PDB file of C-alpha atoms in Angstrom:
ATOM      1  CA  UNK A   1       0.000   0.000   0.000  1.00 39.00           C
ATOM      2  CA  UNK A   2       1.372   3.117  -1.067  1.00 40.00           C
ATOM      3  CA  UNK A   3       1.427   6.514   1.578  1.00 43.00           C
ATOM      4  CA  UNK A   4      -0.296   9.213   0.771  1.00 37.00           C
ATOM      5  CA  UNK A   5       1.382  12.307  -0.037  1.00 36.00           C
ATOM      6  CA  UNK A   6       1.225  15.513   2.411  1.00 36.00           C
ATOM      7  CA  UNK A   7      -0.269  18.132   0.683  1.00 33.00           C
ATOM      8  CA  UNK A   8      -1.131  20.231   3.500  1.00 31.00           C
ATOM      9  CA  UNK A   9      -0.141  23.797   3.340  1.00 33.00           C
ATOM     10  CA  UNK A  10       0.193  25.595   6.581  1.00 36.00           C
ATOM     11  CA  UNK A  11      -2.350  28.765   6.680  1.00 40.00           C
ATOM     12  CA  UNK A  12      -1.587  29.477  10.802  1.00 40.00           C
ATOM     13  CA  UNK A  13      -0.548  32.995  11.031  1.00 46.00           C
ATOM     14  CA  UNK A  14       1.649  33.720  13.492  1.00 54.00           C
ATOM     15  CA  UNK A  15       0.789  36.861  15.922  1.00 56.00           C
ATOM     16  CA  UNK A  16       3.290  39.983  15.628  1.00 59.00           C
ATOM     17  CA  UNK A  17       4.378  41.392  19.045  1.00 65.00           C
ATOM     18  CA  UNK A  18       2.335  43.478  20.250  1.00 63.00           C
ATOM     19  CA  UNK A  19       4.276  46.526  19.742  1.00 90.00           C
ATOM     20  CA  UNK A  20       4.179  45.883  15.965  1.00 94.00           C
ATOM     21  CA  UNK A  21      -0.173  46.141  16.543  1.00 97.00           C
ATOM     22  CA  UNK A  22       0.459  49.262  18.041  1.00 97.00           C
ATOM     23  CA  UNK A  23       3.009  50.495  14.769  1.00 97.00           C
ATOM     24  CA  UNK A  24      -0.102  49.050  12.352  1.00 98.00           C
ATOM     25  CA  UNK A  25      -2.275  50.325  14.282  1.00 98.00           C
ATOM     26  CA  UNK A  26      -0.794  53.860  14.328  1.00 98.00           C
ATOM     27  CA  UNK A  27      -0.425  53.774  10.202  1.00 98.00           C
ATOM     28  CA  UNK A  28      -4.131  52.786  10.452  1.00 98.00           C
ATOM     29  CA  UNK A  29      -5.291  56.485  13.003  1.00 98.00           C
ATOM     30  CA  UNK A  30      -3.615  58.252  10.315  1.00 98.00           C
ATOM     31  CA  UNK A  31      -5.680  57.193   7.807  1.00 98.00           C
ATOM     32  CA  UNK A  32      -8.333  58.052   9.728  1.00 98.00           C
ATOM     33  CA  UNK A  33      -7.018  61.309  10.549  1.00 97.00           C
ATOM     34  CA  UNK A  34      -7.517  61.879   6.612  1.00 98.00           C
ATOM     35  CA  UNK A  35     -10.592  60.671   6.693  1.00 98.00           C
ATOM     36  CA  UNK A  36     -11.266  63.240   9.343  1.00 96.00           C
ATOM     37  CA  UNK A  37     -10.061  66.228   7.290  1.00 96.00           C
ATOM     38  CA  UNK A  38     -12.074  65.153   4.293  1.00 97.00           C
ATOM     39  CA  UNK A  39     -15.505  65.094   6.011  1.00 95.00           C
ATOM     40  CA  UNK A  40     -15.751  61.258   6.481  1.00 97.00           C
ATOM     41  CA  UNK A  41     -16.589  58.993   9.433  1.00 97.00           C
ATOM     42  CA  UNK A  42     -12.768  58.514  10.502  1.00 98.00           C
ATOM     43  CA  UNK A  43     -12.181  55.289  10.009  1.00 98.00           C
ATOM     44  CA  UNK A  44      -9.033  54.121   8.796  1.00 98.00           C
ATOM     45  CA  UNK A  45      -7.787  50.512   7.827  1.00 98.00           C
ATOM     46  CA  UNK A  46      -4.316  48.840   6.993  1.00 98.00           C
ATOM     47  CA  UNK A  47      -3.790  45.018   5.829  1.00 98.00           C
ATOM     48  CA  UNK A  48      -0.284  43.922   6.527  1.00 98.00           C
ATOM     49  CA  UNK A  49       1.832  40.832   6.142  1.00 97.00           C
ATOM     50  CA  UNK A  50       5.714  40.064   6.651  1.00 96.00           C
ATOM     51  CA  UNK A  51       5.941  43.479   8.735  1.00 96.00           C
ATOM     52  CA  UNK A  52       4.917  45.175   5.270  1.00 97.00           C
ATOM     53  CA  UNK A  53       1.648  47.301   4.773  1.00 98.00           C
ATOM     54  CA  UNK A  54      -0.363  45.558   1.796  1.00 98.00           C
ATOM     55  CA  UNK A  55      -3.048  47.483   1.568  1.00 98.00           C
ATOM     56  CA  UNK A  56      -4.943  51.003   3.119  1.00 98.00           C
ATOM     57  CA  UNK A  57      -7.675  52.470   2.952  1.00 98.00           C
ATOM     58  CA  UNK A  58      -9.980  54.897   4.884  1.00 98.00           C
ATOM     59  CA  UNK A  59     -13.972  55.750   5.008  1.00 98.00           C
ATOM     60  CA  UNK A  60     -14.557  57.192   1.330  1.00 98.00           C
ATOM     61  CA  UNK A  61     -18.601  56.939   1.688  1.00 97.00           C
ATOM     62  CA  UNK A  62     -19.518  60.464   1.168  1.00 96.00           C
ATOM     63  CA  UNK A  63     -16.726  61.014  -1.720  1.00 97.00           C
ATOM     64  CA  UNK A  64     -17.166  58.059  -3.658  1.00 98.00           C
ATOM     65  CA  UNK A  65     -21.252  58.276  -2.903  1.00 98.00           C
ATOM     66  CA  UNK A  66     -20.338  54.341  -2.441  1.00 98.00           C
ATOM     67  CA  UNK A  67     -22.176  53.056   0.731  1.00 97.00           C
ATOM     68  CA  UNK A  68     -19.784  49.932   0.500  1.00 98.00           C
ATOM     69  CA  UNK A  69     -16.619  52.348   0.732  1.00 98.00           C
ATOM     70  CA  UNK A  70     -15.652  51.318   3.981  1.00 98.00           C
ATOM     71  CA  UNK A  71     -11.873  51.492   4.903  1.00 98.00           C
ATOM     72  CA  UNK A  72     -11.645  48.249   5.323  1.00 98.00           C
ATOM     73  CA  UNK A  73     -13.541  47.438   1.703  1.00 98.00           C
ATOM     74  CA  UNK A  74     -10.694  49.690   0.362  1.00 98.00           C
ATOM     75  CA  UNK A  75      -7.743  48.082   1.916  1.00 98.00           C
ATOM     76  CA  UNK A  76      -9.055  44.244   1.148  1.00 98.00           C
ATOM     77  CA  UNK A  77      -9.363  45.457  -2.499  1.00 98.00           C
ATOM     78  CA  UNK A  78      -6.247  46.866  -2.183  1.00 98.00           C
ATOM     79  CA  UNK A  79      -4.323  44.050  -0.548  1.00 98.00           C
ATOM     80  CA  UNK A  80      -6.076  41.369  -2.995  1.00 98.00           C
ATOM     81  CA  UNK A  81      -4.519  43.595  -5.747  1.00 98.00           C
ATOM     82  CA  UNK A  82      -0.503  44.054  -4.516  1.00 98.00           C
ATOM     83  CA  UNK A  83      -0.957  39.984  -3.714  1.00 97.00           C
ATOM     84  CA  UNK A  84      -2.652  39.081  -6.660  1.00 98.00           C
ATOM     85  CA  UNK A  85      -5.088  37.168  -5.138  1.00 98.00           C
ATOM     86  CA  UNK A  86      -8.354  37.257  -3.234  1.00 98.00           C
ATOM     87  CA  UNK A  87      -6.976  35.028  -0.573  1.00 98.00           C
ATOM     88  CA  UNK A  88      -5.410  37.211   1.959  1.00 98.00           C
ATOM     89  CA  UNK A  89      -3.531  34.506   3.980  1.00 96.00           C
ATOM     90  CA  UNK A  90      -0.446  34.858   6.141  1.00 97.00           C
ATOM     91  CA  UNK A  91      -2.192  39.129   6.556  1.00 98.00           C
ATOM     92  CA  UNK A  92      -3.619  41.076   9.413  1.00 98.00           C
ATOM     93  CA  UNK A  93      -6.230  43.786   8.977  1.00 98.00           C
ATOM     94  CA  UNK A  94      -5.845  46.970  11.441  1.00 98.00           C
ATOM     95  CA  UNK A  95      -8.867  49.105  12.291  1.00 98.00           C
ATOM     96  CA  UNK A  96      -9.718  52.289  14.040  1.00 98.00           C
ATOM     97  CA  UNK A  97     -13.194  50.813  14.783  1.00 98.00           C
ATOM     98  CA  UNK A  98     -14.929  47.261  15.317  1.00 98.00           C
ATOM     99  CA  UNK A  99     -15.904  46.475  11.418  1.00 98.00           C
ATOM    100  CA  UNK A 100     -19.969  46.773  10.694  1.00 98.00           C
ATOM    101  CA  UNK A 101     -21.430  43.012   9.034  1.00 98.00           C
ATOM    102  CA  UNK A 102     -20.327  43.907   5.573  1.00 98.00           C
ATOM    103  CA  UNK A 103     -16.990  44.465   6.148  1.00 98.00           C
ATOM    104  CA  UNK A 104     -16.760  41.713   9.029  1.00 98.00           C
ATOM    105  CA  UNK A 105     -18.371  38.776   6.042  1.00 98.00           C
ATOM    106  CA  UNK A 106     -15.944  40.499   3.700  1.00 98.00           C
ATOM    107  CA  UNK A 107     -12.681  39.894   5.879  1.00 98.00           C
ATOM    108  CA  UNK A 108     -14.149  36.501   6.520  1.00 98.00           C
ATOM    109  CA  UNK A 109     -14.500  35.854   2.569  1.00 98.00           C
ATOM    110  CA  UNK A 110     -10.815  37.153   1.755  1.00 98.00           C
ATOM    111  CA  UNK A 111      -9.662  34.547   4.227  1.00 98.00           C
ATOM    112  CA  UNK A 112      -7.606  36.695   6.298  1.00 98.00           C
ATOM    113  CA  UNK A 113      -6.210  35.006   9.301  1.00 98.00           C
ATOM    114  CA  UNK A 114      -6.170  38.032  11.813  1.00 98.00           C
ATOM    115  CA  UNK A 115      -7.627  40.831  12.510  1.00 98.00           C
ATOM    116  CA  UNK A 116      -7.024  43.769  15.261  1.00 98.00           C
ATOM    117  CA  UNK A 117      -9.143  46.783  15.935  1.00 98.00           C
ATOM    118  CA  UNK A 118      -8.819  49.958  18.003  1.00 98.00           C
ATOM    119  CA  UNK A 119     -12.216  50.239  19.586  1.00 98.00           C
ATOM    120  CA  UNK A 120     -15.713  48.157  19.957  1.00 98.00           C
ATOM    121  CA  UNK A 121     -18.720  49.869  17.704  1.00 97.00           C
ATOM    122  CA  UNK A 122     -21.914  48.862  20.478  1.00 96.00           C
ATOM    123  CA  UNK A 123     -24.385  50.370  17.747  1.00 96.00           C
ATOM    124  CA  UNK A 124     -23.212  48.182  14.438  1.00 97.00           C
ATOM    125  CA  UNK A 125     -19.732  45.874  15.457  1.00 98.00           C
ATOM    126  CA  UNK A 126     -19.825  42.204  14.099  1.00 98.00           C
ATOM    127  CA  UNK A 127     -16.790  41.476  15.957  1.00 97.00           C
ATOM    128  CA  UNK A 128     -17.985  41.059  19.085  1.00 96.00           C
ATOM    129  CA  UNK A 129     -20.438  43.747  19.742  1.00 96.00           C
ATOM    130  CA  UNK A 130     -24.022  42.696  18.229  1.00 97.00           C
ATOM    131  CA  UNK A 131     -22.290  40.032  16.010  1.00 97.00           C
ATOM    132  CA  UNK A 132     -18.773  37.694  16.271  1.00 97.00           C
ATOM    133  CA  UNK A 133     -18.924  37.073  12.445  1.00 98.00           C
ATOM    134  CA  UNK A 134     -15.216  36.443  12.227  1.00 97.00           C
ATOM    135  CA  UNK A 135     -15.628  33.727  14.678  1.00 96.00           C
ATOM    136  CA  UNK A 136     -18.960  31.695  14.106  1.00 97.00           C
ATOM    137  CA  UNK A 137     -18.079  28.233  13.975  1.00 96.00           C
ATOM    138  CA  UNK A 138     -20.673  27.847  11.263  1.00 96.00           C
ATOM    139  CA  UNK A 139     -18.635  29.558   8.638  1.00 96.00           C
ATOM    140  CA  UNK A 140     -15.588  27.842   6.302  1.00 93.00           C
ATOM    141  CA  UNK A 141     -13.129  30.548   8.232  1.00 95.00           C
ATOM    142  CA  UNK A 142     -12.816  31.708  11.169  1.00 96.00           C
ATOM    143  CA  UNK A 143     -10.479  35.243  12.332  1.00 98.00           C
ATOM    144  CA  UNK A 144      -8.404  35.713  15.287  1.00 97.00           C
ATOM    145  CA  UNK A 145     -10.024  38.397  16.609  1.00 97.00           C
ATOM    146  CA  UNK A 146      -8.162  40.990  19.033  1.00 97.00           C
ATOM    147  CA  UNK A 147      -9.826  44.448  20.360  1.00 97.00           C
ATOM    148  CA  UNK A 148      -8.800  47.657  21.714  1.00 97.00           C
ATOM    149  CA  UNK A 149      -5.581  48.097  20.443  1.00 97.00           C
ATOM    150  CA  UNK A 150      -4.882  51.974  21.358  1.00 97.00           C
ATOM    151  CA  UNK A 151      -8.819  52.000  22.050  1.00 98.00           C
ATOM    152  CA  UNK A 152      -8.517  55.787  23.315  1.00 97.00           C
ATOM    153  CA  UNK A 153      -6.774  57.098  20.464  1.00 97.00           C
ATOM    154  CA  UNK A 154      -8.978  55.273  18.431  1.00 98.00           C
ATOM    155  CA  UNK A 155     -12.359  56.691  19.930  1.00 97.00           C
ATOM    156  CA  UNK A 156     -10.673  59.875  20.281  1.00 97.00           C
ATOM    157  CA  UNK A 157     -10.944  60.936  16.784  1.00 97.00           C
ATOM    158  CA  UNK A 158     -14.537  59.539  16.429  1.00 97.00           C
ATOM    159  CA  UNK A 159     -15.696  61.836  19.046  1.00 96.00           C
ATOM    160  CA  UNK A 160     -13.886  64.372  17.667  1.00 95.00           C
ATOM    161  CA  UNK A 161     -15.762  64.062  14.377  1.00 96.00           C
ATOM    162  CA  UNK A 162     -19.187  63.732  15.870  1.00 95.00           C
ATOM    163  CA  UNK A 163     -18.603  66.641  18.445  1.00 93.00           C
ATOM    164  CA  UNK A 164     -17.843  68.580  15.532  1.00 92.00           C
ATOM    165  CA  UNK A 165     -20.830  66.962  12.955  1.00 90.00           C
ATOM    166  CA  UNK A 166     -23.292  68.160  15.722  1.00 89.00           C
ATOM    167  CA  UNK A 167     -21.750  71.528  16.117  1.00 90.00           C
ATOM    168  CA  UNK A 168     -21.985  72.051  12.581  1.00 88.00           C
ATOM    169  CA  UNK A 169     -25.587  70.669  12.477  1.00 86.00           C
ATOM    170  CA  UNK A 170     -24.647  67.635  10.143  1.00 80.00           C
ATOM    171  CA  UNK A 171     -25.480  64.677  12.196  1.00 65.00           C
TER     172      UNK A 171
END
């Protein structure tokens, strides 16, 4: 009887240090900070892999009149592109703020293997929040979730921008 052939191909990620979540997830505030300055929700987003960035992106809703231009939309899209592939393996996604379903089912879809965010969203976060989409045991792939990396800095700008909004009468 012959032996069957390993074919297995090791997907585990391995976790950075933390300090290198904190680096990420400083590149990731100052996308956010430009989303800020441009009138968005500010939200930034970076996917990284092999201590390189991949991919960014920040809230582009009202600019792109997109409602799926999320940061993290824009930085999977990104990231799928400089890789070449939709499979994001061997990447972590950083994010200012807990991602909403969409963008939770889309991280889930592009197969990335970790994912770290600044601060829990209580009204719409599918990481934990209302939904753990990145870790329901019913899908094909689950995420390594990890929450409130730099959590004040994070929900610093956000009430920054709203303060502001309602100041201005906007929201």
């Amino acid at each position: 009887m012959s032996e069957t052939p390993d074919i297995s191909v090791d997907l585990r990620h391995d976790a950075p240090a933390p300090d290198a979540d904190e680096r990420f997830m400083r590149a990731a505030l100052d996308l956010a900070h430009l989303a800020f300055e441009a009138d968005e929700v500010p939200v930034g987003a970076v996917i990284v892999r092999d201590d390189r960035i991949l991919g960014r992106g920040h809230n582009q809703r009202q600019t792109l009149k997109d409602p799926t231009a999320h940061a993290e939309m824009i930085a999977l899209t990104a990231a799928a592109e400089a890789v070449g592939d939709w499979r994001l393996e061997r990447c972590t996604l950083y994010v200012t703020l807990e991602p909403c379903p969409m963008c939770a089912g889309a991280i889930v879809l592009a197969r990335v293997p970790r994912l770290v965010f600044g601060t829990a969203d209580p009204k719409a976060g599918a990481c934990g929040s209302l939904y753990s989409i990145p870790t329901d045991p019913r899908l094909n792939h689950r995420v390594e979730t990890v929450g409130g990396v730099l959590r004040d800095d994070c929900a610093a700008v956000l009430r920054a921008f709203f303060s502001r909004q309602r100041l201005l009468g906007k929201k």
